[in-house]
mmCIF file of C-alpha atoms in Angstrom:
data_model
loop_
_atom_site.group_PDB
_atom_site.id
_atom_site.type_symbol
_atom_site.label_atom_id
_atom_site.label_comp_id
_atom_site.label_asym_id
_atom_site.label_seq_id
_atom_site.Cartn_x
_atom_site.Cartn_y
_atom_site.Cartn_z
ATOM 1 C CA UNK A 28 -12.851 0.337 3.483
ATOM 2 C CA UNK A 29 -12.023 -0.159 -0.164
ATOM 3 C CA UNK A 30 -8.777 0.256 -2.057
ATOM 4 C CA UNK A 31 -7.802 0.719 -5.679
ATOM 5 C CA UNK A 32 -4.183 0.427 -6.674
ATOM 6 C CA UNK A 33 -2.343 0.934 -9.915
ATOM 7 C CA UNK A 34 0.217 -1.730 -10.739
ATOM 8 C CA UNK A 35 3.511 -0.988 -12.445
ATOM 9 C CA UNK A 36 1.994 -1.788 -15.851
ATOM 10 C CA UNK A 37 -0.971 0.550 -15.313
ATOM 11 C CA UNK A 38 -3.602 -2.082 -14.510
ATOM 12 C CA UNK A 39 -5.994 -1.231 -11.678
ATOM 13 C CA UNK A 40 -6.766 -3.745 -8.937
ATOM 14 C CA UNK A 41 -9.280 -3.396 -6.118
ATOM 15 C CA UNK A 42 -9.713 -4.790 -2.653
ATOM 16 C CA UNK A 43 -12.016 -4.413 0.311
ATOM 17 C CA UNK A 44 -11.558 -4.809 4.040
ATOM 18 C CA UNK A 45 -12.310 -8.297 5.365
ATOM 19 C CA UNK A 46 -13.149 -8.195 9.052
ATOM 20 C CA UNK A 47 -13.867 -11.076 11.375
ATOM 21 C CA UNK A 48 -14.945 -11.348 14.977
ATOM 22 C CA UNK A 49 -11.492 -12.606 16.031
ATOM 23 C CA UNK A 50 -9.338 -9.803 14.630
ATOM 24 C CA UNK A 51 -6.601 -12.270 13.702
ATOM 25 C CA UNK A 52 -8.306 -13.030 10.409
ATOM 26 C CA UNK A 53 -8.755 -9.372 9.395
ATOM 27 C CA UNK A 54 -7.288 -8.213 6.099
ATOM 28 C CA UNK A 55 -7.167 -4.553 5.176
ATOM 29 C CA UNK A 56 -8.310 -3.373 1.759
ATOM 30 C CA UNK A 57 -4.720 -2.510 0.743
ATOM 31 C CA UNK A 58 -3.472 -6.052 1.322
ATOM 32 C CA UNK A 59 -6.482 -7.568 -0.453
ATOM 33 C CA UNK A 60 -5.904 -5.282 -3.472
ATOM 34 C CA UNK A 61 -2.188 -6.145 -3.545
ATOM 35 C CA UNK A 62 -2.984 -9.862 -3.301
ATOM 36 C CA UNK A 63 -5.520 -9.493 -6.134
ATOM 37 C CA UNK A 64 -2.803 -7.825 -8.197
ATOM 38 C CA UNK A 65 -0.334 -10.620 -7.530
ATOM 39 C CA UNK A 66 -2.806 -13.472 -8.023
ATOM 40 C CA UNK A 67 -4.301 -12.056 -11.222
ATOM 41 C CA UNK A 68 -1.175 -10.660 -12.888
ATOM 42 C CA UNK A 69 1.905 -11.894 -11.050
ATOM 43 C CA UNK A 70 2.959 -8.291 -10.416
ATOM 44 C CA UNK A 71 4.355 -7.022 -7.137
ATOM 45 C CA UNK A 72 5.249 -3.388 -7.916
ATOM 46 C CA UNK A 73 2.684 -0.674 -7.185
ATOM 47 C CA UNK A 74 2.569 2.879 -8.603
ATOM 48 C CA UNK A 75 -0.356 4.404 -6.696
ATOM 49 C CA UNK A 76 -2.797 3.554 -3.911
ATOM 50 C CA UNK A 77 -6.149 5.121 -3.031
ATOM 51 C CA UNK A 78 -8.060 3.885 0.027
ATOM 52 C CA UNK A 79 -11.312 5.223 1.435
ATOM 53 C CA UNK A 80 -14.472 4.460 3.385
ATOM 54 C CA UNK A 81 -17.578 6.494 2.615
ATOM 55 C CA UNK A 82 -15.545 9.430 1.293
ATOM 56 C CA UNK A 83 -12.062 9.841 -0.190
ATOM 57 C CA UNK A 84 -9.135 10.882 2.004
ATOM 58 C CA UNK A 85 -9.191 14.563 2.985
ATOM 59 C CA UNK A 86 -6.793 16.073 5.516
ATOM 60 C CA UNK A 87 -9.104 18.995 6.357
ATOM 61 C CA UNK A 88 -12.015 16.672 7.136
ATOM 62 C CA UNK A 89 -9.760 14.317 9.099
ATOM 63 C CA UNK A 90 -10.502 11.420 6.755
ATOM 64 C CA UNK A 91 -7.450 9.222 6.386
ATOM 65 C CA UNK A 92 -6.552 6.909 3.548
ATOM 66 C CA UNK A 93 -3.289 5.841 5.144
ATOM 67 C CA UNK A 94 -2.368 2.166 5.257
ATOM 68 C CA UNK A 95 -1.950 0.668 8.706
ATOM 69 C CA UNK A 96 1.436 -0.544 9.940
ATOM 70 C CA UNK A 97 0.797 -4.136 8.873
ATOM 71 C CA UNK A 98 -0.095 -2.973 5.345
ATOM 72 C CA UNK A 99 2.949 -0.719 5.129
ATOM 73 C CA UNK A 100 5.173 -3.624 6.097
ATOM 74 C CA UNK A 101 3.413 -5.998 3.688
ATOM 75 C CA UNK A 102 3.753 -3.556 0.776
ATOM 76 C CA UNK A 103 7.476 -3.142 1.439
ATOM 77 C CA UNK A 104 8.053 -6.882 1.724
ATOM 78 C CA UNK A 105 5.988 -7.574 -1.388
ATOM 79 C CA UNK A 106 8.448 -5.547 -3.465
ATOM 80 C CA UNK A 107 11.099 -3.060 -2.331
ATOM 81 C CA UNK A 108 10.227 -0.891 -5.344
ATOM 82 C CA UNK A 109 6.952 -0.147 -3.566
ATOM 83 C CA UNK A 110 8.849 2.382 -1.459
ATOM 84 C CA UNK A 111 8.093 4.769 -4.334
ATOM 85 C CA UNK A 112 4.365 3.949 -4.392
ATOM 86 C CA UNK A 113 2.262 7.098 -4.056
ATOM 87 C CA UNK A 114 -0.396 6.903 -1.351
ATOM 88 C CA UNK A 115 -3.230 9.425 -1.664
ATOM 89 C CA UNK A 116 -3.520 11.584 1.462
ATOM 90 C CA UNK A 117 -5.902 14.233 0.123
ATOM 91 C CA UNK A 118 -8.029 13.398 -2.891
ATOM 92 C CA UNK A 119 -9.310 16.934 -3.497
ATOM 93 C CA UNK A 120 -5.819 18.441 -3.466
ATOM 94 C CA UNK A 121 -4.259 15.379 -5.178
ATOM 95 C CA UNK A 122 -1.648 15.185 -2.400
ATOM 96 C CA UNK A 123 0.305 11.998 -1.898
ATOM 97 C CA UNK A 124 3.033 10.551 0.271
ATOM 98 C CA UNK A 125 5.353 7.664 -0.619
ATOM 99 C CA UNK A 126 5.735 4.473 1.347
ATOM 100 C CA UNK A 127 9.384 5.414 1.887
ATOM 101 C CA UNK A 128 8.267 8.665 3.536
ATOM 102 C CA UNK A 129 6.038 6.653 5.887
ATOM 103 C CA UNK A 130 8.797 4.129 6.676
ATOM 104 C CA UNK A 131 12.065 6.020 6.104
ATOM 105 C CA UNK A 132 14.257 3.553 7.979
ATOM 106 C CA UNK A 133 12.656 0.265 6.996
ATOM 107 C CA UNK A 134 14.334 -2.605 8.847
ATOM 108 C CA UNK A 135 14.431 -4.878 5.782
ATOM 109 C CA UNK A 136 16.703 -2.737 3.573
ATOM 110 C CA UNK A 137 19.981 -4.125 4.915
ATOM 111 C CA UNK A 138 18.687 -7.683 5.236
ATOM 112 C CA UNK A 139 17.390 -7.747 1.674
ATOM 113 C CA UNK A 140 20.650 -6.225 0.377
ATOM 114 C CA UNK A 141 22.715 -8.814 2.298
ATOM 115 C CA UNK A 142 20.571 -11.647 0.940
ATOM 116 C CA UNK A 143 21.238 -10.499 -2.638
ATOM 117 C CA UNK A 144 25.014 -10.625 -2.232
#
């Protein structure tokens, strides 16, 4: 899988899935792209995400571009503003979903708010 994401300032960063034989060392394309963004620009806020294998996400064809649970959690923890990041669900129709829609009751909201007080 590969991922392209648009950072808050409009820059595009890419990542690819890193798989190992142990599973523990695997990194999804979304996390690699987000880490590339952070390492190369210091940014943590994401506007848009597009992930695909051999074809772009398409609901009718059953091709998903959805981030896994670990990636969803990572994106939220990277920056709470990422709850508004648009994740492409159907490239042809230009349909998206936000991270907040995928994780509507994220456990970290209250903890992060309490830590800021």
